[in-house]
Coordinates of C-alpha atoms (C1' of nucleotides) in Angstrom, one line a residue:
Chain A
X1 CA 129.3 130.4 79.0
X2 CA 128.0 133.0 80.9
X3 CA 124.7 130.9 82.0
X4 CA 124.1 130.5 85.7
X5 CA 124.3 127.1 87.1
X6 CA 120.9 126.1 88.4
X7 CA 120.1 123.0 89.9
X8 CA 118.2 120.1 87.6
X9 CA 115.4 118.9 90.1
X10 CA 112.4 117.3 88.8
X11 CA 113.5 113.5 88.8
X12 CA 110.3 113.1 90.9
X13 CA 110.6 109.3 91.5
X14 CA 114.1 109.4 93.4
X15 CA 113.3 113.0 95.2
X16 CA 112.7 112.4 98.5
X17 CA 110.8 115.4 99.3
X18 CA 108.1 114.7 96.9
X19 CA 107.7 111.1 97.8
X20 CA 106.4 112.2 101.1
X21 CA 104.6 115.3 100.2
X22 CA 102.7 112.9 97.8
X23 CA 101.6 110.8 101.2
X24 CA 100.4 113.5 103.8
X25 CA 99.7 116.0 100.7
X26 CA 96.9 114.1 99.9
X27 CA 93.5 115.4 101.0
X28 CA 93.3 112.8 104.3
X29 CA 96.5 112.1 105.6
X30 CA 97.6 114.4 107.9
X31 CA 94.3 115.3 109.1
X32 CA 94.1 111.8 110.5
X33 CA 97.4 111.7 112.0
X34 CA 97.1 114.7 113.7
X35 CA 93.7 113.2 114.7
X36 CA 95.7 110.1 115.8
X37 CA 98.2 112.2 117.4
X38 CA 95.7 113.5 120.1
X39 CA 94.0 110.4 120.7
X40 CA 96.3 107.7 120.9
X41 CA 94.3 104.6 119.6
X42 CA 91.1 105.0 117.3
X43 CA 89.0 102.7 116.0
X44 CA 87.8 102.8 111.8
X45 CA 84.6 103.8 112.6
X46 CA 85.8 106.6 115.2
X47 CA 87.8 108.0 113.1
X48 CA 85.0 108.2 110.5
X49 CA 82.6 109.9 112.9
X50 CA 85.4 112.2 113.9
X51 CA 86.7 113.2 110.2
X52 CA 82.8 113.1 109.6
X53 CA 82.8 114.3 106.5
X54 CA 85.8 111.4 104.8
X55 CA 83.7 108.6 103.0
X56 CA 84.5 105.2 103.8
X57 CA 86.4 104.4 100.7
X58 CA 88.7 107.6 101.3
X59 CA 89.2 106.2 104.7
X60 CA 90.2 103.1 104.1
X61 CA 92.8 103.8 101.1
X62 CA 94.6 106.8 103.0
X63 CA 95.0 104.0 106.1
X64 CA 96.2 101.2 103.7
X65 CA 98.6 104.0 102.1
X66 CA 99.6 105.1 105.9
X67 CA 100.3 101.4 107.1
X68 CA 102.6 100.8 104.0
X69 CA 104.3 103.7 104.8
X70 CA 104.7 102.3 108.5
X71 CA 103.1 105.6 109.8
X72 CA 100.4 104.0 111.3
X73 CA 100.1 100.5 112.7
X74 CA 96.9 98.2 112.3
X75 CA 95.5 95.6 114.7
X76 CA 92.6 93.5 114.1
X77 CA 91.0 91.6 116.9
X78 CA 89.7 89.1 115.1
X79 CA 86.4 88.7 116.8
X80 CA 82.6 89.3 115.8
X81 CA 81.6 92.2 115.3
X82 CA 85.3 92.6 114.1
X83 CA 87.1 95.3 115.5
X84 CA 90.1 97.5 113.7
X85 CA 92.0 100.0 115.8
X86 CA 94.6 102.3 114.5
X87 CA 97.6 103.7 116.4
X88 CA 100.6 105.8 115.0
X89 CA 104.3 103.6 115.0
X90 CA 107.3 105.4 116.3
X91 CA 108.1 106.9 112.3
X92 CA 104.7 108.2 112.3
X93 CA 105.3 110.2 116.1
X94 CA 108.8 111.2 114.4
X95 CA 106.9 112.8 111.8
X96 CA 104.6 115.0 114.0
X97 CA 106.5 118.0 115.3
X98 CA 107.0 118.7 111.6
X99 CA 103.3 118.6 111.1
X100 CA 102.8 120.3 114.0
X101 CA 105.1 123.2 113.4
X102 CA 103.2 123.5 109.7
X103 CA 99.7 123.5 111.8
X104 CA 101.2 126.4 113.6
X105 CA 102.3 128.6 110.2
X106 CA 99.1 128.0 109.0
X107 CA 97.3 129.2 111.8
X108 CA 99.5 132.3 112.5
X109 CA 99.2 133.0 108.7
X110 CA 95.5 132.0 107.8
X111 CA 94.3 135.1 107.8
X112 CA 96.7 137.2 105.6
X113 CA 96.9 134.4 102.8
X114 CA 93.1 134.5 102.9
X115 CA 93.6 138.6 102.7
X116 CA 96.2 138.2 99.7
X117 CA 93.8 135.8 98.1
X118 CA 91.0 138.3 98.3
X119 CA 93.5 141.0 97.0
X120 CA 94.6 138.7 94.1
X121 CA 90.9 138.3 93.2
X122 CA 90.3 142.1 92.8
X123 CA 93.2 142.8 90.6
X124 CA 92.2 140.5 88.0
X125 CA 88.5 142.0 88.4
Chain B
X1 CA 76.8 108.8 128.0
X2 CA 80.1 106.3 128.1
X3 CA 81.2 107.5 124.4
X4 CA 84.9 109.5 124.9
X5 CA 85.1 112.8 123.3
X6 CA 86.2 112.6 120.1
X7 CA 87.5 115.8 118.6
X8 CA 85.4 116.8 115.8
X9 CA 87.5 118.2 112.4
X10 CA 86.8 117.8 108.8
X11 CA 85.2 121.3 108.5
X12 CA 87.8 121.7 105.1
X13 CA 87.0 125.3 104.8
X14 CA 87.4 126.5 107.8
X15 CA 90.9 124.5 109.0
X16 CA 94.0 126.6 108.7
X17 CA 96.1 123.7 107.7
X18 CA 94.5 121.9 105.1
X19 CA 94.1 125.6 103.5
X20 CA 97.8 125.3 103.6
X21 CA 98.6 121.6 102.9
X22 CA 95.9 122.3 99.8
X23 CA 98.6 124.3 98.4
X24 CA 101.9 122.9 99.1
X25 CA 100.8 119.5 98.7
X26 CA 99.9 120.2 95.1
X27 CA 102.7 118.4 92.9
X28 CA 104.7 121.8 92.3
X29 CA 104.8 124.3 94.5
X30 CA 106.9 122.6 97.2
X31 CA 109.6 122.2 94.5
X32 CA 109.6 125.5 93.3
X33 CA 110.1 127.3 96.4
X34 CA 112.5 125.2 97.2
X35 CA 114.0 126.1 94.0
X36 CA 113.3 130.1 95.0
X37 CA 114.9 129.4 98.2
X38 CA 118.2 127.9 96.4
X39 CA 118.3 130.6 93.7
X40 CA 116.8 133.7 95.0
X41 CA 115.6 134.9 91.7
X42 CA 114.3 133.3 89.0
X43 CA 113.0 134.4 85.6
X44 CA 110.2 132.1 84.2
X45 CA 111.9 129.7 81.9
X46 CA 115.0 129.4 84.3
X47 CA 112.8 127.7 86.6
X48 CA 111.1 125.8 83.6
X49 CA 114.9 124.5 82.5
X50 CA 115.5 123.6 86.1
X51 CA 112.5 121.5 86.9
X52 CA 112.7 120.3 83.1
X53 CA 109.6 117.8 83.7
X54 CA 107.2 120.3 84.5
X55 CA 104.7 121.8 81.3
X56 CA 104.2 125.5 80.9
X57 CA 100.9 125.3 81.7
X58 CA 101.6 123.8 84.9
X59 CA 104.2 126.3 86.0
X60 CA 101.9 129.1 85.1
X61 CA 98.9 128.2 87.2
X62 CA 101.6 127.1 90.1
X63 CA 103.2 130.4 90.2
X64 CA 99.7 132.0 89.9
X65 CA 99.0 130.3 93.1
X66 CA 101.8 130.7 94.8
X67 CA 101.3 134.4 93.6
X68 CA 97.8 134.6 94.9
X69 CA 98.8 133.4 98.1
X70 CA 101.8 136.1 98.5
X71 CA 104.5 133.1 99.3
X72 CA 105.6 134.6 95.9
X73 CA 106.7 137.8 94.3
X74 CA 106.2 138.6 90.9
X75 CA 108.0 141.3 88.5
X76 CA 107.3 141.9 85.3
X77 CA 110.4 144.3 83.4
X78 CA 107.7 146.0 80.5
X79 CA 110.7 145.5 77.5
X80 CA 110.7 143.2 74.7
X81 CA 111.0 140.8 75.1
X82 CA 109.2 140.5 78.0
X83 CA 111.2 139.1 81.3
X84 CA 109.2 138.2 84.9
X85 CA 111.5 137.7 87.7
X86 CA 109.8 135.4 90.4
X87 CA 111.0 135.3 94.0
X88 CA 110.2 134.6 97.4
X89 CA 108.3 137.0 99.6
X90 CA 108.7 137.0 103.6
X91 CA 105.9 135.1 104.1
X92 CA 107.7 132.2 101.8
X93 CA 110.5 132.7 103.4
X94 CA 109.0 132.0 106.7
X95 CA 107.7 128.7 105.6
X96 CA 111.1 127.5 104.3
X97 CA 112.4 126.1 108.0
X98 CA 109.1 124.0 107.8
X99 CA 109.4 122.3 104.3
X100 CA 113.5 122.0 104.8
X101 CA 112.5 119.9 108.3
X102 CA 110.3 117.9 106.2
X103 CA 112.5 117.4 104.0
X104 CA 115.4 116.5 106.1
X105 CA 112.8 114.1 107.8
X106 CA 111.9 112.6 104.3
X107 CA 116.0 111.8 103.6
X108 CA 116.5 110.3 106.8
X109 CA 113.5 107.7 106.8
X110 CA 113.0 107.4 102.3
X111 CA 115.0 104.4 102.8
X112 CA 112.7 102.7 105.6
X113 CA 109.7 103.8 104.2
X114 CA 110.6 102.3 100.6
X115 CA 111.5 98.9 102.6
X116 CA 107.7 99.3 104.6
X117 CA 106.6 99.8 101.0
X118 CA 108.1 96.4 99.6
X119 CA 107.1 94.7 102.5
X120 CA 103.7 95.6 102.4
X121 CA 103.5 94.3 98.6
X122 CA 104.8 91.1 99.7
X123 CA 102.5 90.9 102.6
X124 CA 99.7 91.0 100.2
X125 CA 100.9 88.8 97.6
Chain C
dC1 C1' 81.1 96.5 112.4
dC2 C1' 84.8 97.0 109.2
dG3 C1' 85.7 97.1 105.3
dA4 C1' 86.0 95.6 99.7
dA5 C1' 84.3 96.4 95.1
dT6 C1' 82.2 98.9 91.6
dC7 C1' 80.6 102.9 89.0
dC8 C1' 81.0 107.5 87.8
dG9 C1' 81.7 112.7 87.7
dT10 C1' 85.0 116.1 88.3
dA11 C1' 89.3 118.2 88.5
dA12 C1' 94.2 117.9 88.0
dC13 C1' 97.5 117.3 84.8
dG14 C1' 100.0 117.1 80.3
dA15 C1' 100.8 118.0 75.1
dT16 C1' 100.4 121.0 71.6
dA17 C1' 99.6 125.1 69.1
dC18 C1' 99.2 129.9 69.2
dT19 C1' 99.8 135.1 70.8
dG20 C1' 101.8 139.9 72.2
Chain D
dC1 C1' 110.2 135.4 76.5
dA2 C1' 106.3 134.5 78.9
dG3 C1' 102.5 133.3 78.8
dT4 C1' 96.9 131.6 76.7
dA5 C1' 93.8 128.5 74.6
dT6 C1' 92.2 124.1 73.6
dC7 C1' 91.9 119.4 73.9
dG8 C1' 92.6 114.7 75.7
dT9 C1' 93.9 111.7 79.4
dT10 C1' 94.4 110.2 83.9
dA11 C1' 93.8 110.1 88.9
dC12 C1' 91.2 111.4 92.7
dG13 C1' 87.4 111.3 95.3
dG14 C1' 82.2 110.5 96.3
dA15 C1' 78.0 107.4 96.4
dT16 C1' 76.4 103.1 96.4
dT17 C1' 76.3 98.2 96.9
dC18 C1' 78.1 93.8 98.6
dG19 C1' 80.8 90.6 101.8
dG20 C1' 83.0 88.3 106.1

DNA sequence: CCGAATCCGTAACGATACTG
DNA sequence: CAGTATCGTTACGGATTCGG
């Protein structure tokens, strides 16, 4: 009787929390909405060029998973050559101070996680 | 000479937040520091009960991570049997504000995103 | 030019059994 | 109790090829 009462988490489908660190956790996502964030509209192969080292599969799977999420909006002109262009919607713009504030931990603390890392390694030498 | 100046990124290594979003974004360490943050302190299977769907193996190499990167602190009491204690460290504790605002972001717009989700589907039906 | 489709290697993850 | 060790599976991601 004596046991503490913890919380039960771990019901991964319904938590909310994980259903969005699953999206911009992945290895792409963020980086292109940040890289959406600074320039407004981009087009596929823009952000391709920009990413530079993303492969075009990567590419076009993380914006699929981005539009479904209604992060990011897609517009075809339907011309030839086609042309795609990519823009963040309103939820996706909600989402960036959070992404930004991150961007700014991780810069601020970069260099002493790299430091523990290094310390971590040498223990277990 | 008309081309507009694209910032350049992808360089993985060297960029501060995919470093970070590497290791949050990984499918347990978000989870169990908010867990940390809840509880304060944790002995190993306490946080294995909580999370219940997590394997042993898994929340080993987490908390080695975690560890590694100093967002965690790890006791060990030399008795047996043994006990380990696992908390947060500052530098955890510092990131907290940023996961529970991406967290608060994922409850208020789970809902929408779901219905994007479904719409999506149909869309592509 | 913007993707889709396929193949394939790796690494993440999980289940189980075992140890101090 | 708190892990290690081993094995098998699955999902992610890259390279390449094809299509509208």
């Amino acid at each position: 009787m004596n046991e503490k009462k913890i919380k039960k988490m771990g019901n991964i489908e319904n938590c909310p929390v994980r259903n969005v660190i699953d999206r911009i956790g992945d290895k792409w996502s963020m980086l292109i909405i940040l890289l959406l964030a600074d320039e407004q509209v981009l087009r596929f192969n823009e952000i391709h060029k920009s990413i530079g080292t993303i492969s075009q599969k990567m590419l076009t799977v993380t914006l699929k998973s981005l539009e479904s999420d209604g992060l990011v909006k897609r517009t075809v002109y339907p011309q030839i050559p086609p042309k795609v262009e990519y823009e963040l919607t309103p939820r996706g713009k909600s989402l960036l101070p959070h992404l930004l504030a991150l961007t700014e931990w991780a810069n601020k603390n970069m260099s002493n996680i790299k430091a523990s890392r290094a310390q971590y390694e040498k223990s277990n030498a």
